[in-house]
Amino acid sequence: MRYLSINKEEWDVALERLLSSYTVFATISNGYGLDYEVVTAGNIRDISYDRPKPATPLKTFFLPVRENVTSGKHAERQRIILGIPNCDIKGLGILDEIYLDKDYTDISYRERRETTLLISSDCFDMEKNCHCSSYGIKPYSEDGADLAVIQIDDHIILRVITPKGEEFSSQLTMLKPAENGEILNEIEKYHKAVESLLSSANKALPDFETTGKLVSAAGGKIWEKYSSHCVSCGACTTICPTCSCFLLIDRPGFEKIKQMDACQYPGFERTAGGGDSLFELSERFRNRYLCKYVWKSRKFRSTACTGCGRCIEACLGKISKNELFTELTHASQQ
Amino acid sequence: MQVNNNIYAPLKARLTEVIEESPLIKTLVLIPEEKFSFNTGQFIELSVDGIGEAPFTPSSSPLVSDRLEVTIMKTGYVTGYMHELKPGAIMGIRGPYGRGYPVESFYGKEVLILGGGCGLAPIRSLLYALENISDKLERVVLCYGSKTPSDCIYKPLFTRLNNTPKFEAHRTVDKADEEWGGNVGVVTTLLEKVKINLRKSLAVVCGPPVMMKFGTLKLVEMGYPDDLIYLSMEKNMSCGLGKCGHCMMGKFFVCKDGPVFTYNEIKDQPDIWN
Ligand SMILES: Cc1cc2nc3c(=O)[nH]c(=O)nc-3n(C[C@H](O)[C@H](O)[C@H](O)COP(=O)(O)OP(=O)(O)OC[C@H]3O[C@@H](n4cnc5c(N)ncnc54)[C@H](O)[C@@H]3O)c2cc1C
Ligand code: SF4
Ligand code: SF4
Ligand code: FES
């Protein structure tokens, strides 16, 4: 990994030049918070660096809500996504394992992955429900993304992570090696500060492995209690960067539409004759937890929960998984 | 088999014959556009154009690749449309998917097959495969149960098997009619009547969930080791590719890691009999 630096004014100019060959998405604040916007010459200066966390999970760039997967129409323009928090970069791992599986590769997913440059940005602050570090994820990228971008005053620092990131940065002529040790020290200071913010905010939260054990052992009562406010809207799975279940829908001409689906919707596991192991709301609710913290972690190398906290923010029933885990922890200590 | 390198695109197949097995069960005979081979126990996703897709285990011989038979019970939306189709219709096939029966590991053994209901369809394909390697097997015993005598499909199959060296087939019904002279009772009652050399035996169970559950528990009680009981699991499926998540059973995607599992592999997973 190496660091490059560029003056912020020059960076903005370079970025504007890239717009002719790339579609660029970047995190920009709107009235409500942070989200990805299409970058134009007019909003380059509004791009926000080092702030967590865009409302939209990264997965939506690779798994559209609804897509015709037999029409053979892909080859979008080369894309740059800028300002991705590291939790979302880590969330891409499990999607890659599923969709780039050697036995059955999803070609639309692969094309989108190949034509997209991932530029992460370090989080120098946390949002209310962020808990990445409880699950061993750092609030800055050192692998997974192609590059990371950091703003320190009027400097932009690039951390070059992959060969693809290296190749990209070689196109930007104004970049200089970041020899200024002071800047790197300052970045490290920010990292330490945000890590300590995260750990003190989530002191009561069990780590990933303990969570898995607690979830496995938890009896029906707690699931009934927490699911009593659940309305099966599926917001938690829709907003989750690692949930990627879908349904294939048939269209005339043997076309298949792939539509995002969720285990929280009734009927997800219904079989012929009416059998349905997830018929009860509390069973569906519990399924999401077992899937994330127990089953997928046995099946895949990558994590199925990044600790982004979006499911807590999105829940119509104001259900917090972290309150549930804290309660399970307390109960287990009694 | 992948069409245009696209895992979601079906291969076309022409329906050439519809065989009425029982009021609720039909066998569709299909001629695929290209040769289509599968291992016994693997399944396909069969689609009715513009309507929908559902998983089925072919009931024909895995040794034939230019013709495919699928035996379908009418249970709902998609299977309802399938039962309306007439010869000449074009259908879609994706697959074959999943892990079938490891028949090579059956060499030198007695194979006990416990089947029920429409579970006889996949078993027929297994029987074809076993007939083909019968010189390497000790014996094959089929125990099959249906609700009533008329619910039983492929009746001539039983006569044929009972006339094939090393093969024997037994039937039972839950409810007899006037003409029925055979065994009455659930399929596990047949197990008390057949002679089995446990040391050399392995078992295959395929049928509705209740039958799978009680059949398996009975086999365990009889002394079959958990890793010699093969189960063909049925879950809701959409993609068949280990992606859509519908068929998850604990840490397994039944479509890709199964549908055939040993009891040993899945006994600790949740909801296996659901
Ligand atoms: C590996 C495997 C092999 C099989 N082999 C055979 C075989 O050889 N022969 C055979 O006859 N059958 C077989 N089956 C079963 C067969 O796939 C089902 O009978 C078939 O899928 C039923 O489809 P349907 O649309 O007619 O039934 P329906 O009951 O109408 O629908 C079942 C599907 O539609 C969805 N659905 C329907 N209604 C609702 C609702 N109200 N809410 C939400 N979702 C709903 C369900 O999620 C489900 O996917 C097999 C199944 C599997 C998994
Ligand atoms: S389960 Fe919640 S916290 Fe975990 S990755 Fe999904 S949305 Fe984020
Ligand atoms: S977001 Fe909340 S209310 Fe909606 S399905 Fe998830 S847990 Fe239930
Ligand atoms: S049917 Fe889609 S993952 Fe198994």
mmCIF file of C-alpha atoms in Angstrom, chain B residues 36-261:
data_model
loop_
_atom_site.group_PDB
_atom_site.id
_atom_site.type_symbol
_atom_site.label_atom_id
_atom_site.label_comp_id
_atom_site.label_asym_id
_atom_site.label_seq_id
_atom_site.Cartn_x
_atom_site.Cartn_y
_atom_site.Cartn_z
ATOM 1 C CA PHE B 36 -29.307 -33.151 -21.816
ATOM 2 C CA SER B 37 -27.706 -35.509 -19.335
ATOM 3 C CA PHE B 38 -28.086 -35.712 -15.589
ATOM 4 C CA ASN B 39 -27.095 -37.906 -12.670
ATOM 5 C CA THR B 40 -29.843 -39.685 -10.861
ATOM 6 C CA GLY B 41 -31.098 -37.600 -7.938
ATOM 7 C CA GLN B 42 -30.204 -34.289 -9.589
ATOM 8 C CA PHE B 43 -33.117 -32.018 -10.455
ATOM 9 C CA ILE B 44 -34.133 -29.537 -13.121
ATOM 10 C CA GLU B 45 -36.038 -26.256 -13.097
ATOM 11 C CA LEU B 46 -38.868 -26.722 -15.565
ATOM 12 C CA SER B 47 -40.717 -23.672 -16.875
ATOM 13 C CA VAL B 48 -44.024 -22.962 -18.532
ATOM 14 C CA ASP B 49 -43.390 -19.989 -20.790
ATOM 15 C CA GLY B 50 -44.399 -16.726 -19.138
ATOM 16 C CA ILE B 51 -46.013 -18.510 -16.188
ATOM 17 C CA GLY B 52 -43.403 -19.860 -13.840
ATOM 18 C CA GLU B 53 -40.795 -22.406 -12.988
ATOM 19 C CA ALA B 54 -40.620 -25.271 -10.490
ATOM 20 C CA PRO B 55 -38.047 -27.887 -9.470
ATOM 21 C CA PHE B 56 -38.538 -31.545 -10.471
ATOM 22 C CA THR B 57 -36.409 -34.642 -10.391
ATOM 23 C CA PRO B 58 -36.594 -36.371 -13.774
ATOM 24 C CA SER B 59 -38.249 -39.774 -13.517
ATOM 25 C CA SER B 60 -36.582 -41.174 -16.653
ATOM 26 C CA SER B 61 -33.322 -43.031 -17.011
ATOM 27 C CA PRO B 62 -30.148 -41.007 -16.493
ATOM 28 C CA LEU B 63 -28.640 -43.090 -19.299
ATOM 29 C CA VAL B 64 -30.847 -41.429 -21.911
ATOM 30 C CA SER B 65 -29.867 -37.923 -22.958
ATOM 31 C CA ASP B 66 -32.161 -37.079 -25.867
ATOM 32 C CA ARG B 67 -35.428 -37.587 -24.038
ATOM 33 C CA LEU B 68 -36.512 -36.613 -20.545
ATOM 34 C CA GLU B 69 -39.520 -37.607 -18.490
ATOM 35 C CA VAL B 70 -40.845 -35.574 -15.615
ATOM 36 C CA THR B 71 -43.639 -36.864 -13.411
ATOM 37 C CA ILE B 72 -45.656 -34.023 -11.969
ATOM 38 C CA MET B 73 -48.242 -33.920 -9.227
ATOM 39 C CA LYS B 74 -50.722 -31.085 -9.553
ATOM 40 C CA THR B 75 -50.409 -29.130 -6.337
ATOM 41 C CA GLY B 76 -50.813 -25.485 -7.207
ATOM 42 C CA TYR B 77 -50.176 -22.676 -9.634
ATOM 43 C CA VAL B 78 -47.328 -23.760 -11.897
ATOM 44 C CA THR B 79 -48.076 -27.484 -11.753
ATOM 45 C CA GLY B 80 -51.703 -26.614 -12.591
ATOM 46 C CA TYR B 81 -50.526 -25.021 -15.862
ATOM 47 C CA MET B 82 -48.223 -27.968 -16.528
ATOM 48 C CA HIS B 83 -51.185 -30.320 -16.347
ATOM 49 C CA GLU B 84 -52.993 -28.277 -19.042
ATOM 50 C CA LEU B 85 -50.158 -28.531 -21.582
ATOM 51 C CA LYS B 86 -50.669 -30.505 -24.799
ATOM 52 C CA PRO B 87 -48.074 -32.301 -26.919
ATOM 53 C CA GLY B 88 -46.251 -29.805 -29.121
ATOM 54 C CA ALA B 89 -45.863 -27.223 -26.362
ATOM 55 C CA ILE B 90 -42.407 -25.737 -25.829
ATOM 56 C CA MET B 91 -41.115 -25.731 -22.265
ATOM 57 C CA GLY B 92 -37.894 -24.476 -20.650
ATOM 58 C CA ILE B 93 -35.332 -26.515 -18.728
ATOM 59 C CA ARG B 94 -32.512 -25.295 -16.526
ATOM 60 C CA GLY B 95 -30.058 -27.667 -14.910
ATOM 61 C CA PRO B 96 -29.286 -30.353 -14.053
ATOM 62 C CA TYR B 97 -28.698 -29.021 -10.569
ATOM 63 C CA GLY B 98 -27.401 -30.273 -7.286
ATOM 64 C CA ARG B 99 -25.811 -33.417 -6.011
ATOM 65 C CA GLY B 100 -27.528 -36.699 -6.833
ATOM 66 C CA TYR B 101 -27.117 -40.210 -5.428
ATOM 67 C CA PRO B 102 -23.499 -41.390 -5.184
ATOM 68 C CA VAL B 103 -24.339 -44.708 -6.894
ATOM 69 C CA GLU B 104 -20.676 -45.775 -7.178
ATOM 70 C CA SER B 105 -20.543 -45.972 -3.406
ATOM 71 C CA PHE B 106 -23.432 -48.474 -3.505
ATOM 72 C CA TYR B 107 -21.226 -51.150 -5.104
ATOM 73 C CA GLY B 108 -21.234 -54.437 -3.198
ATOM 74 C CA LYS B 109 -24.215 -53.401 -1.085
ATOM 75 C CA GLU B 110 -27.868 -54.044 -0.511
ATOM 76 C CA VAL B 111 -29.890 -50.949 -1.342
ATOM 77 C CA LEU B 112 -33.092 -50.460 0.628
ATOM 78 C CA ILE B 113 -35.352 -47.812 -0.879
ATOM 79 C CA LEU B 114 -38.185 -46.299 1.107
ATOM 80 C CA GLY B 115 -40.607 -44.280 -0.987
ATOM 81 C CA GLY B 116 -43.954 -42.619 -0.682
ATOM 82 C CA GLY B 117 -46.402 -40.546 -2.717
ATOM 83 C CA CYS B 118 -44.909 -38.699 -5.656
ATOM 84 C CA GLY B 119 -41.496 -39.652 -4.259
ATOM 85 C CA LEU B 120 -41.665 -42.630 -6.569
ATOM 86 C CA ALA B 121 -40.852 -40.369 -9.535
ATOM 87 C CA PRO B 122 -37.234 -39.673 -8.589
ATOM 88 C CA ILE B 123 -36.929 -43.247 -7.332
ATOM 89 C CA ARG B 124 -37.840 -44.586 -10.748
ATOM 90 C CA SER B 125 -34.845 -42.819 -12.221
ATOM 91 C CA LEU B 126 -32.671 -44.237 -9.435
ATOM 92 C CA LEU B 127 -34.015 -47.731 -10.154
ATOM 93 C CA TYR B 128 -33.069 -47.377 -13.836
ATOM 94 C CA ALA B 129 -29.572 -46.383 -12.764
ATOM 95 C CA LEU B 130 -29.324 -49.306 -10.334
ATOM 96 C CA GLU B 131 -30.614 -51.801 -12.916
ATOM 97 C CA ASN B 132 -27.777 -50.696 -15.128
ATOM 98 C CA ILE B 133 -25.188 -51.541 -12.461
ATOM 99 C CA SER B 134 -27.030 -54.503 -10.922
ATOM 100 C CA ASP B 135 -24.049 -56.810 -11.516
ATOM 101 C CA LYS B 136 -22.151 -54.695 -8.955
ATOM 102 C CA LEU B 137 -24.927 -54.684 -6.348
ATOM 103 C CA GLU B 138 -25.988 -57.357 -3.851
ATOM 104 C CA ARG B 139 -29.694 -56.645 -3.879
ATOM 105 C CA VAL B 140 -32.214 -53.821 -4.275
ATOM 106 C CA VAL B 141 -35.346 -53.739 -2.108
ATOM 107 C CA LEU B 142 -38.071 -51.172 -2.774
ATOM 108 C CA CYS B 143 -40.700 -50.474 -0.123
ATOM 109 C CA TYR B 144 -43.349 -48.100 -1.386
ATOM 110 C CA GLY B 145 -46.420 -46.673 0.280
ATOM 111 C CA SER B 146 -49.339 -44.732 -1.169
ATOM 112 C CA LYS B 147 -52.541 -43.413 0.389
ATOM 113 C CA THR B 148 -54.840 -45.730 -1.571
ATOM 114 C CA PRO B 149 -54.181 -48.415 -4.204
ATOM 115 C CA SER B 150 -55.259 -46.036 -6.989
ATOM 116 C CA ASP B 151 -52.793 -43.327 -5.842
ATOM 117 C CA CYS B 152 -49.933 -45.607 -6.769
ATOM 118 C CA ILE B 153 -48.253 -44.672 -10.021
ATOM 119 C CA TYR B 154 -46.188 -46.783 -12.439
ATOM 120 C CA LYS B 155 -47.937 -50.008 -11.337
ATOM 121 C CA PRO B 156 -46.249 -52.116 -14.100
ATOM 122 C CA LEU B 157 -42.906 -51.121 -12.573
ATOM 123 C CA PHE B 158 -43.561 -53.334 -9.554
ATOM 124 C CA THR B 159 -44.236 -56.415 -11.675
ATOM 125 C CA ARG B 160 -41.141 -55.729 -13.746
ATOM 126 C CA LEU B 161 -38.909 -55.280 -10.699
ATOM 127 C CA ASN B 162 -40.195 -58.455 -9.093
ATOM 128 C CA ASN B 163 -39.161 -60.274 -12.280
ATOM 129 C CA THR B 164 -35.695 -58.724 -12.335
ATOM 130 C CA PRO B 165 -32.925 -60.712 -10.637
ATOM 131 C CA LYS B 166 -31.656 -59.083 -7.423
ATOM 132 C CA PHE B 167 -34.666 -56.709 -7.300
ATOM 133 C CA GLU B 168 -37.769 -56.951 -5.157
ATOM 134 C CA ALA B 169 -40.602 -54.490 -4.659
ATOM 135 C CA HIS B 170 -43.153 -54.285 -1.857
ATOM 136 C CA ARG B 171 -46.237 -52.114 -1.639
ATOM 137 C CA THR B 172 -48.481 -50.904 1.106
ATOM 138 C CA VAL B 173 -51.461 -48.557 1.277
ATOM 139 C CA ASP B 174 -52.758 -46.393 4.110
ATOM 140 C CA LYS B 175 -56.324 -47.267 3.158
ATOM 141 C CA ALA B 176 -57.354 -50.386 1.244
ATOM 142 C CA ASP B 177 -60.238 -50.784 -1.213
ATOM 143 C CA GLU B 178 -62.225 -53.944 -2.002
ATOM 144 C CA GLU B 179 -59.726 -55.356 -4.458
ATOM 145 C CA TRP B 180 -56.605 -54.727 -2.382
ATOM 146 C CA GLY B 181 -55.133 -57.915 -0.947
ATOM 147 C CA GLY B 182 -51.772 -56.560 0.140
ATOM 148 C CA ASN B 183 -50.295 -54.847 3.161
ATOM 149 C CA VAL B 184 -52.184 -52.037 4.882
ATOM 150 C CA GLY B 185 -50.321 -49.509 6.998
ATOM 151 C CA VAL B 186 -47.680 -46.811 6.675
ATOM 152 C CA VAL B 187 -44.561 -47.623 4.685
ATOM 153 C CA THR B 188 -42.440 -48.356 7.758
ATOM 154 C CA THR B 189 -44.624 -51.409 8.475
ATOM 155 C CA LEU B 190 -43.096 -53.029 5.374
ATOM 156 C CA LEU B 191 -39.684 -52.862 7.014
ATOM 157 C CA GLU B 192 -40.720 -55.500 9.493
ATOM 158 C CA LYS B 193 -41.449 -57.847 6.593
ATOM 159 C CA VAL B 194 -38.328 -57.582 4.469
ATOM 160 C CA LYS B 195 -35.105 -59.359 5.344
ATOM 161 C CA ILE B 196 -32.140 -57.040 5.468
ATOM 162 C CA ASN B 197 -28.479 -57.744 6.013
ATOM 163 C CA LEU B 198 -27.698 -54.579 7.978
ATOM 164 C CA ARG B 199 -23.952 -55.015 7.714
ATOM 165 C CA LYS B 200 -24.109 -54.710 3.944
ATOM 166 C CA SER B 201 -27.032 -52.354 3.607
ATOM 167 C CA LEU B 202 -27.645 -48.685 2.921
ATOM 168 C CA ALA B 203 -30.968 -46.892 2.682
ATOM 169 C CA VAL B 204 -32.528 -44.260 0.434
ATOM 170 C CA VAL B 205 -35.606 -42.329 1.577
ATOM 171 C CA CYS B 206 -37.717 -40.172 -0.715
ATOM 172 C CA GLY B 207 -41.256 -38.949 -0.230
ATOM 173 C CA PRO B 208 -43.429 -36.454 1.619
ATOM 174 C CA PRO B 209 -41.906 -34.806 4.737
ATOM 175 C CA VAL B 210 -43.818 -36.895 7.302
ATOM 176 C CA MET B 211 -42.801 -40.111 5.597
ATOM 177 C CA MET B 212 -39.171 -38.973 5.381
ATOM 178 C CA LYS B 213 -39.165 -38.187 9.072
ATOM 179 C CA PHE B 214 -40.717 -41.380 10.367
ATOM 180 C CA GLY B 215 -38.944 -43.491 7.771
ATOM 181 C CA THR B 216 -35.559 -42.107 8.785
ATOM 182 C CA LEU B 217 -36.191 -42.446 12.500
ATOM 183 C CA LYS B 218 -37.266 -46.045 11.970
ATOM 184 C CA LEU B 219 -34.113 -46.820 9.971
ATOM 185 C CA VAL B 220 -31.969 -45.304 12.717
ATOM 186 C CA GLU B 221 -33.804 -47.417 15.258
ATOM 187 C CA MET B 222 -33.159 -50.508 13.134
ATOM 188 C CA GLY B 223 -29.455 -49.785 13.315
ATOM 189 C CA TYR B 224 -28.667 -48.053 10.028
ATOM 190 C CA PRO B 225 -25.700 -45.723 10.513
ATOM 191 C CA ASP B 226 -26.622 -42.043 9.950
ATOM 192 C CA ASP B 227 -24.143 -41.746 7.102
ATOM 193 C CA LEU B 228 -25.719 -44.608 5.164
ATOM 194 C CA ILE B 229 -29.203 -43.129 5.079
ATOM 195 C CA TYR B 230 -29.645 -40.978 1.963
ATOM 196 C CA LEU B 231 -32.412 -38.390 1.959
ATOM 197 C CA SER B 232 -33.677 -36.333 -0.933
ATOM 198 C CA MET B 233 -34.760 -33.028 0.595
ATOM 199 C CA GLU B 234 -37.495 -30.782 -0.675
ATOM 200 C CA LYS B 235 -37.481 -27.053 0.028
ATOM 201 C CA ASN B 236 -38.909 -24.026 -1.705
ATOM 202 C CA MET B 237 -36.551 -23.272 -4.591
ATOM 203 C CA SER B 238 -36.211 -20.496 -7.097
ATOM 204 C CA CYS B 239 -32.778 -20.340 -8.710
ATOM 205 C CA GLY B 240 -31.403 -23.868 -8.237
ATOM 206 C CA LEU B 241 -27.946 -22.272 -8.300
ATOM 207 C CA GLY B 242 -27.109 -21.609 -4.653
ATOM 208 C CA LYS B 243 -27.865 -17.901 -4.900
ATOM 209 C CA CYS B 244 -31.473 -16.912 -4.249
ATOM 210 C CA GLY B 245 -31.548 -18.155 -0.649
ATOM 211 C CA HIS B 246 -34.994 -19.729 -0.803
ATOM 212 C CA CYS B 247 -33.851 -23.284 -0.131
ATOM 213 C CA MET B 248 -31.605 -22.565 2.860
ATOM 214 C CA MET B 249 -31.638 -25.280 5.476
ATOM 215 C CA GLY B 250 -29.201 -24.148 8.137
ATOM 216 C CA LYS B 251 -25.807 -23.753 6.511
ATOM 217 C CA PHE B 252 -26.851 -25.648 3.375
ATOM 218 C CA PHE B 253 -28.344 -24.481 0.125
ATOM 219 C CA VAL B 254 -30.431 -27.591 -0.555
ATOM 220 C CA CYS B 255 -30.358 -26.923 -4.316
ATOM 221 C CA LYS B 256 -26.585 -26.926 -4.609
ATOM 222 C CA ASP B 257 -25.275 -28.801 -1.580
ATOM 223 C CA GLY B 258 -28.143 -31.336 -1.962
ATOM 224 C CA PRO B 259 -30.881 -32.208 -2.688
ATOM 225 C CA VAL B 260 -29.453 -35.616 -1.709
ATOM 226 C CA PHE B 261 -27.836 -35.600 1.731
#
